[in-house]
Coordinates of C-alpha atoms and ligand atoms in Angstrom, one line a residue:
M1 CA 0.0 0.0 0.0
S2 CA 1.5 3.3 -1.0
F3 CA 1.7 6.3 1.3
I4 CA -1.1 8.2 -0.5
E5 CA -3.3 5.1 -0.2
S6 CA -2.4 4.8 3.5
L7 CA -3.1 8.4 4.2
T8 CA -6.4 8.5 2.4
L9 CA -7.5 5.3 4.0
T10 CA -6.6 6.4 7.5
L11 CA -8.0 9.9 7.0
A12 CA -11.3 8.5 5.7
L13 CA -11.6 5.9 8.5
I14 CA -10.7 8.4 11.3
Y15 CA -13.3 10.8 9.8
S16 CA -15.9 8.0 9.9
C17 CA -15.0 7.4 13.5
S18 CA -15.4 11.1 14.2
L19 CA -18.8 11.1 12.5
L20 CA -19.9 8.0 14.4
Y21 CA -18.7 9.6 17.7
W22 CA -20.6 12.9 17.1
S23 CA -23.7 11.1 16.0
G24 CA -23.8 9.3 19.4
K25 CA -22.7 5.9 18.1
R26 CA -19.7 5.8 20.5
W27 CA -19.2 2.1 20.3
G28 CA -19.2 2.2 16.5
A29 CA -16.4 4.8 16.7
V30 CA -14.4 2.8 19.2
V31 CA -14.7 -0.4 17.1
S32 CA -13.7 1.4 13.9
A33 CA -10.7 3.1 15.6
A34 CA -9.6 -0.2 17.2
S35 CA -9.9 -2.0 13.8
L36 CA -7.7 0.7 12.2
L37 CA -5.1 0.5 15.0
G38 CA -5.3 -3.3 14.9
A39 CA -4.6 -3.3 11.2
A40 CA -1.6 -1.0 11.6
L41 CA -0.2 -3.3 14.4
V42 CA -0.9 -6.5 12.5
T43 CA 0.9 -5.3 9.4
L44 CA 3.6 -3.3 11.2
Y45 CA 3.7 -1.2 8.0
W46 CA 5.3 2.1 8.8
P47 CA 3.4 4.3 6.3
L48 CA 0.2 3.2 8.0
F49 CA 1.5 4.5 11.4
V50 CA 2.8 7.8 9.9
A51 CA -0.5 8.2 8.0
L52 CA -2.5 7.5 11.1
L53 CA -0.6 10.2 13.0
L54 CA -0.9 12.7 10.1
A55 CA -4.7 11.9 9.6
A56 CA -5.3 12.4 13.3
G57 CA -3.5 15.7 13.1
V58 CA -5.4 16.8 10.1
L59 CA -8.7 15.9 11.7
A60 CA -7.7 17.8 15.0
L61 CA -6.9 20.9 12.9
A62 CA -10.2 20.5 11.0
H63 CA -12.0 20.1 14.2
R64 CA -10.5 23.4 15.5
Y65 CA -11.3 25.4 12.4
Q66 CA -14.2 23.5 10.7
G67 CA -15.9 22.1 13.7
D68 CA -19.3 21.7 12.0
F69 CA -17.9 19.8 9.0
V70 CA -16.0 17.4 11.3
K71 CA -19.2 16.7 13.2
G72 CA -21.2 16.3 10.0
E73 CA -23.5 19.1 11.1
V74 CA -23.3 20.9 7.8
R75 CA -25.8 20.8 4.9
A76 CA -25.8 17.6 2.9
N77 CA -24.5 19.5 -0.2
T78 CA -21.4 20.9 1.7
L79 CA -20.7 17.5 3.2
R80 CA -21.0 15.7 -0.2
E81 CA -18.9 18.3 -2.0
G82 CA -16.2 18.0 0.7
I83 CA -16.0 14.3 0.4
Q84 CA -16.0 14.4 -3.4
H85 CA -13.1 16.9 -3.5
L86 CA -11.0 15.0 -1.0
L87 CA -11.4 11.8 -2.9
A88 CA -10.7 13.5 -6.2
L89 CA -7.5 15.1 -4.7
S90 CA -6.5 11.7 -3.4
M91 CA -7.0 10.1 -6.8
L92 CA -5.0 12.9 -8.4
L93 CA -2.1 12.2 -6.1
V94 CA -2.4 8.5 -6.7
G95 CA -2.3 9.2 -10.5
I96 CA 0.9 11.2 -10.1
Q97 CA 2.6 8.5 -8.0
Y98 CA 1.4 5.9 -10.5
A99 CA 2.9 7.9 -13.4
A100 CA 6.2 8.4 -11.6
N101 CA 6.4 4.7 -10.9
A102 CA 5.7 3.8 -14.6
V103 CA 8.2 6.4 -15.9
M104 CA 11.0 4.9 -13.7
L105 CA 10.1 1.4 -14.8
K106 CA 10.3 2.6 -18.4
L107 CA 13.7 4.2 -17.8
G108 CA 15.0 1.0 -16.3
I109 CA 15.3 2.5 -12.8
T110 CA 14.1 0.5 -9.8
P111 CA 11.2 2.7 -8.7
Y112 CA 11.6 4.3 -5.2
L113 CA 7.9 5.3 -5.4
M114 CA 5.8 2.2 -5.3
R115 CA 2.8 1.5 -7.6
P116 CA -0.5 2.5 -5.8
D117 CA -2.6 -0.7 -6.0
V118 CA -5.8 1.3 -5.8
G119 CA -5.2 2.2 -9.5
D120 CA -6.5 -1.3 -10.3
A121 CA -10.0 0.1 -9.6
F122 CA -9.7 1.2 -13.3
L123 CA -9.5 -2.4 -14.4
P124 CA -13.2 -3.5 -14.0
I125 CA -12.9 -6.3 -16.6
A126 CA -9.9 -7.8 -14.9
G127 CA -11.7 -7.4 -11.6
A128 CA -14.8 -9.2 -12.9
I129 CA -12.6 -12.1 -14.4
E130 CA -10.9 -12.4 -11.0
L131 CA -14.2 -12.5 -9.2
K132 CA -15.3 -15.2 -11.6
A133 CA -12.1 -17.1 -10.9
I134 CA -12.7 -16.9 -7.1
L135 CA -16.4 -18.0 -7.5
T136 CA -15.9 -20.8 -10.0
L137 CA -12.4 -22.0 -9.5
G138 CA -11.4 -20.8 -6.0
I139 CA -8.4 -19.1 -7.5
W140 CA -7.3 -15.7 -6.0
D141 CA -5.3 -13.6 -8.5
Q142 CA -2.1 -12.2 -7.1
N143 CA -1.2 -9.8 -9.9
H144 CA -4.0 -7.3 -9.5
P145 CA -6.0 -8.4 -6.4
A146 CA -7.1 -4.8 -5.7
A147 CA -9.2 -4.9 -9.0
A148 CA -11.5 -7.6 -7.6
V149 CA -11.6 -5.8 -4.2
M150 CA -12.6 -2.5 -5.6
L151 CA -15.2 -4.0 -8.0
T152 CA -16.8 -5.8 -5.0
V153 CA -16.7 -2.5 -3.0
V154 CA -18.5 -0.6 -5.8
I155 CA -21.1 -3.3 -6.2
L156 CA -21.7 -3.4 -2.4
T157 CA -22.3 0.4 -2.4
G158 CA -25.0 0.0 -5.1
L159 CA -26.7 -2.8 -3.1
L160 CA -26.7 -0.8 0.1
C161 CA -27.1 2.9 -0.8
K162 CA -28.1 3.2 -4.5
R163 CA -25.8 5.1 -6.8
A164 CA -24.2 7.0 -3.9
F165 CA -20.8 6.0 -5.3
C166 CA -21.6 8.1 -8.4
G167 CA -23.0 11.0 -6.4
W168 CA -20.6 11.1 -3.5
A169 CA -17.3 9.5 -4.5
C170 CA -16.6 9.2 -8.3
P171 CA -14.0 11.8 -9.4
L172 CA -15.3 11.5 -13.0
G173 CA -18.8 12.6 -11.8
L174 CA -17.2 15.6 -10.1
A175 CA -15.2 16.5 -13.3
G176 CA -18.5 16.2 -15.3
E177 CA -20.2 18.6 -12.8
Y178 CA -17.4 21.2 -13.4
L179 CA -17.6 20.8 -17.2
Y180 CA -21.4 21.3 -17.1
K181 CA -21.0 24.4 -14.9
L182 CA -18.4 25.8 -17.4
R183 CA -20.7 25.3 -20.3
K184 CA -23.5 27.0 -18.4
R185 CA -21.4 30.1 -18.0
F186 CA -21.4 30.5 -21.8
I187 CA -24.7 28.9 -22.8
K188 CA -27.2 29.5 -20.0
R189 CA -30.0 27.4 -21.3
E190 CA -30.7 23.8 -20.2
L191 CA -30.2 21.6 -23.3
L192 CA -32.2 18.6 -22.2
P193 CA -33.0 16.0 -24.9
P194 CA -36.7 15.1 -25.5
A195 CA -37.9 12.1 -23.6
W196 CA -38.1 10.0 -26.8
L197 CA -34.3 10.5 -27.2
D198 CA -33.3 10.5 -23.6
W199 CA -34.5 6.9 -22.9
P200 CA -32.6 5.2 -25.8
L201 CA -29.5 7.3 -24.9
R202 CA -29.8 6.1 -21.3
M203 CA -29.8 2.5 -22.6
L204 CA -26.4 3.0 -24.2
K205 CA -24.6 2.5 -20.9
Y206 CA -26.5 -0.8 -20.4
L207 CA -25.4 -1.9 -23.9
L208 CA -21.8 -1.2 -23.0
L209 CA -22.2 -3.1 -19.7
A210 CA -23.8 -6.0 -21.6
G211 CA -20.7 -6.0 -23.9
L212 CA -18.3 -6.1 -21.0
L213 CA -20.3 -8.8 -19.2
Y214 CA -20.3 -10.8 -22.5
I215 CA -16.5 -10.7 -22.5
V216 CA -16.3 -11.9 -18.9
L217 CA -19.1 -14.5 -18.9
G218 CA -18.2 -15.7 -22.3
M219 CA -14.7 -16.6 -21.2
P220 CA -14.5 -20.3 -20.4
S221 CA -13.6 -20.9 -16.7
A222 CA -10.9 -23.3 -17.8
S223 CA -9.0 -20.6 -19.6
I224 CA -9.0 -18.1 -16.7
P225 CA -5.9 -19.5 -14.9
H226 CA -3.9 -19.2 -18.2
Y227 CA -5.2 -15.6 -18.6
L228 CA -4.3 -14.6 -15.0
E229 CA -0.8 -16.0 -15.4
G230 CA -0.3 -14.3 -18.8
N231 CA 1.9 -11.3 -19.5
Y232 CA -1.1 -9.2 -20.7
H233 CA -2.9 -9.5 -17.3
K234 CA 0.4 -8.7 -15.4
I235 CA 0.6 -5.3 -17.1
A236 CA -3.1 -4.7 -17.8
D237 CA -2.8 -1.5 -15.9
L238 CA 0.1 -0.2 -18.0
K239 CA -1.8 -1.2 -21.2
M240 CA -4.8 0.8 -20.0
A241 CA -2.5 3.8 -19.1
L242 CA -0.9 3.6 -22.6
F243 CA -4.4 3.6 -24.1
F244 CA -5.1 6.9 -22.5
V245 CA -1.7 8.5 -22.9
T246 CA -1.3 7.7 -26.6
P247 CA -4.9 7.8 -27.9
G248 CA -5.6 7.1 -31.6
L249 CA -8.0 9.1 -33.7
I250 CA -11.0 7.0 -32.8
T251 CA -10.2 7.2 -29.1
L252 CA -9.8 10.9 -29.3
A253 CA -13.2 11.2 -31.0
C254 CA -14.7 9.1 -28.2
F255 CA -13.1 11.4 -25.6
A256 CA -14.5 14.4 -27.4
V257 CA -18.0 12.9 -27.4
I258 CA -17.7 12.1 -23.7
L259 CA -16.6 15.7 -22.9
L260 CA -19.4 17.1 -25.0
L261 CA -22.0 14.9 -23.3
A262 CA -20.8 15.9 -19.8
A263 CA -20.9 19.6 -20.8
W264 CA -24.2 19.3 -22.7
R265 CA -26.3 18.0 -19.8
R266 CA -25.8 17.5 -16.1
Q267 CA -24.4 14.0 -15.3
G268 CA -24.4 13.3 -19.1
F269 CA -21.5 10.9 -18.8
C270 CA -23.0 9.1 -15.8
R271 CA -26.4 9.0 -17.4
Y272 CA -25.6 7.8 -20.9
I273 CA -22.2 6.2 -21.2
C274 CA -20.6 5.0 -17.9
P275 CA -20.8 1.2 -17.6
Y276 CA -20.1 1.5 -13.8
G277 CA -23.2 3.8 -13.7
A278 CA -25.1 1.0 -15.5
L279 CA -23.9 -1.6 -13.0
L280 CA -24.8 0.6 -10.1
G281 CA -28.1 1.5 -11.6
L282 CA -29.0 -2.2 -11.8
T283 CA -27.8 -3.1 -8.3
S284 CA -29.5 0.1 -6.9
F285 CA -32.9 -1.5 -7.5
L286 CA -32.0 -3.9 -4.7
S287 CA -31.0 -1.1 -2.3
P288 CA -33.2 -1.0 0.8
F289 CA -32.6 2.7 1.1
K290 CA -34.4 5.0 -1.3
I291 CA -35.7 8.6 -1.4
R292 CA -39.2 8.5 0.0
R293 CA -41.8 11.3 0.1
S294 CA -44.2 11.3 3.0
T295 CA -47.6 12.4 1.9
Q296 CA -48.4 13.1 5.6
H297 CA -45.9 15.9 5.6
C298 CA -45.4 17.1 2.0
L299 CA -46.9 20.5 1.3
I300 CA -48.7 19.2 -1.8
E301 CA -51.0 16.8 0.2
T302 CA -51.1 18.7 3.5
K303 CA -51.5 22.3 2.3
G304 CA -52.6 21.7 -1.3
M305 CA -49.6 23.8 -2.5
N306 CA -47.9 23.5 -5.9
C307 CA -44.5 22.8 -4.4
D308 CA -41.9 21.1 -6.6
K309 CA -38.7 22.3 -5.0
C310 CA -37.4 18.7 -4.7
T311 CA -37.9 18.1 -8.4
R312 CA -36.2 21.3 -9.4
A313 CA -33.2 20.5 -7.2
C314 CA -32.7 17.0 -8.8
P315 CA -29.8 16.8 -11.2
A316 CA -31.2 13.6 -12.7
N317 CA -34.5 15.3 -13.5
I318 CA -36.6 12.9 -11.5
K319 CA -40.1 14.0 -10.8
V320 CA -39.6 13.6 -7.0
H321 CA -42.8 15.6 -6.1
Q322 CA -44.9 13.2 -8.1
Q323 CA -43.6 10.0 -6.5
G324 CA -43.9 8.2 -3.2
T325 CA -40.7 6.3 -3.6
V326 CA -37.9 7.2 -6.0
R327 CA -36.9 3.9 -7.6
S328 CA -35.2 5.4 -10.6
D329 CA -31.8 3.9 -11.6
E330 CA -30.6 7.4 -12.2
C331 CA -31.0 8.5 -8.5
Q332 CA -27.5 9.1 -7.1
A333 CA -28.6 9.5 -3.5
C334 CA -27.1 13.0 -3.7
M335 CA -29.8 14.3 -1.3
R336 CA -30.1 17.6 -3.1
C337 CA -33.9 17.0 -3.1
V338 CA -33.9 16.4 0.7
S339 CA -31.8 19.6 1.2
A340 CA -34.2 21.6 -1.0
C341 CA -37.4 20.5 0.7
P342 CA -38.8 23.2 3.0
K343 CA -40.7 20.7 5.1
Q344 CA -38.8 18.6 7.5
E345 CA -40.0 15.0 7.6
A346 CA -41.4 15.3 4.0
L347 CA -38.5 13.7 2.3
H348 CA -36.0 11.0 3.5
F349 CA -33.4 8.6 2.3
S350 CA -34.9 5.6 4.2
T351 CA -35.9 2.0 4.1
R352 CA -39.5 0.8 3.6
N353 CA -39.9 0.3 7.3
G354 CA -38.8 3.8 8.2
I355 CA -35.1 3.5 9.0
K356 CA -33.6 6.8 7.9
L357 CA -30.1 7.6 6.7
S358 CA -29.1 11.2 7.1
A359 CA -26.3 12.7 5.0
R360 CA -24.0 12.0 7.9
G361 CA -25.1 8.4 8.1
L362 CA -24.7 8.0 4.3
T363 CA -21.2 9.4 4.6
I364 CA -20.3 7.0 7.3
M365 CA -21.7 4.0 5.4
L366 CA -19.9 5.0 2.2
L367 CA -16.5 5.7 3.8
L368 CA -16.6 2.4 5.8
L369 CA -17.5 0.5 2.6
L370 CA -14.9 2.2 0.5
F371 CA -12.1 2.0 3.0
M372 CA -12.7 -0.7 5.5
I373 CA -13.0 -3.5 2.9
P374 CA -9.7 -2.5 1.2
L375 CA -8.1 -2.4 4.7
I376 CA -9.3 -5.9 5.5
A377 CA -8.1 -7.1 2.1
Y378 CA -4.7 -5.5 2.7
V379 CA -4.4 -7.1 6.1
G380 CA -5.5 -10.4 4.6
G381 CA -2.8 -10.2 1.9
F382 CA -5.2 -9.6 -0.9
W383 CA -4.4 -6.1 -1.9
V384 CA -0.8 -5.6 -2.9
S385 CA 0.2 -7.0 -6.3
Q386 CA 2.8 -9.8 -6.2
T387 CA 4.1 -9.2 -9.7
P388 CA 7.9 -8.7 -9.3
T389 CA 9.2 -5.3 -10.2
E390 CA 11.8 -6.8 -12.5
I391 CA 9.0 -8.5 -14.5
R392 CA 7.1 -5.3 -14.8
M393 CA 10.3 -3.5 -15.8
Y394 CA 10.9 -6.1 -18.5
L395 CA 7.3 -6.2 -19.8
I396 CA 7.0 -2.4 -20.0
Q397 CA 9.9 -2.3 -22.5
H398 CA 7.8 -4.6 -24.7
L399 CA 4.4 -3.1 -24.1
G400 CA 3.4 -2.8 -27.7
A401 CA 4.1 -6.4 -28.5
I402 CA 2.1 -7.9 -25.7
G403 CA -1.4 -8.9 -26.6
H404 CA -4.2 -11.0 -25.1
Ligands
LIG501 S1 -34.0 12.0 -6.4 FE1 -33.0 13.3 -4.9 S2 -31.2 12.0 -4.2 FE2 -32.0 11.1 -6.2 S3 -30.7 12.1 -7.7 FE3 -32.6 13.4 -7.5 S4 -32.0 14.9 -6.0 FE4 -30.4 13.3 -5.9
LIG502 S1 -40.0 19.9 -1.8 FE1 -40.8 18.8 0.0 S2 -42.8 19.7 0.4 FE2 -42.2 20.3 -1.7 S3 -43.1 18.7 -3.1 FE3 -41.0 18.0 -2.6 S4 -41.3 16.7 -0.8 FE4 -43.2 18.0 -0.9

């Protein structure tokens, strides 16, 4: 685990502990803090200890100057944006470290900056093949174990809290939001497609997901061990990086379409193209937590008013004020509708039997899922790639010649 991974992980988990503590779940805070300390002691990995101290220091400073944020007593929008920006910053630093590692390998220098394994989160097909190997053959891949871990984590977030990963954690979603805002500075109008076009466009991401699933499910189980031991899999991350760094004309055209989509309409990339969005959209149907409108408190039913503030706040253009339960696969659990509602108790992110999840609760759930599972995987020896550096150094020199 690289230092940036250690720091982000400890900061996120200490922040979860703090939120648990301030929400009165003192035992939850103690158990989380003890798990984190236990993990550092079991692994005796010095960056975890240093990161633990640094993270505690950062949180103490934040507590001093941003007390409300640390206690989660800020508006949901502020909390969500804070989490999104912190995770995006962390991914940026991870990207810089990854690039430095790859450049050193390419130059034949033994890297003194290690490869951050969390980058394997960008290998969803490898992750899915690894999960298939675990489930059908009982084989645990040792080249990119973090790919399977991160895919599991993302699926779990969908099963538990809808598309909160898209709305609260994904750096691409945040980048799309900025692109959209930039476009709005020059062209003020909303440029929403008509409903007859919107629906087929939304299905595009499901088609892409189906294509990826076809690759994974169509691969015979018997050939998986050969694939996992092959050179292509060992440097699948470098192949992916090369694809982005040296794009061909078709790839550039695809990038342009993606950027245009993101700028054209809010969440355009998440809504129309992203296969992760499709996967989370499907799993989100099973999530027990959904946005629910109480007709006993909503101004429409109680006062006969024409309120639609929740709908106007929704970036996914869901007609919240006309629904009792928002089941849409486009709902990212962003809670903008809840924040916009003038009537307390009218709108909640809750289960059918009334268990409510506040923005603070959702933050805790998300951070624990995103960081506790990788920590357990790390302690269990299923996170760090076991591919020897010399092999990666050799393979990176022959990157172009290595195929499936
Ligand atoms: S329904 Fe509410 S939580 Fe879901 S996307 Fe719209 S604003 Fe966000
Ligand atoms: S904003 Fe609140 S009060 Fe208004 S329609 Fe939506 S749920 Fe009802």
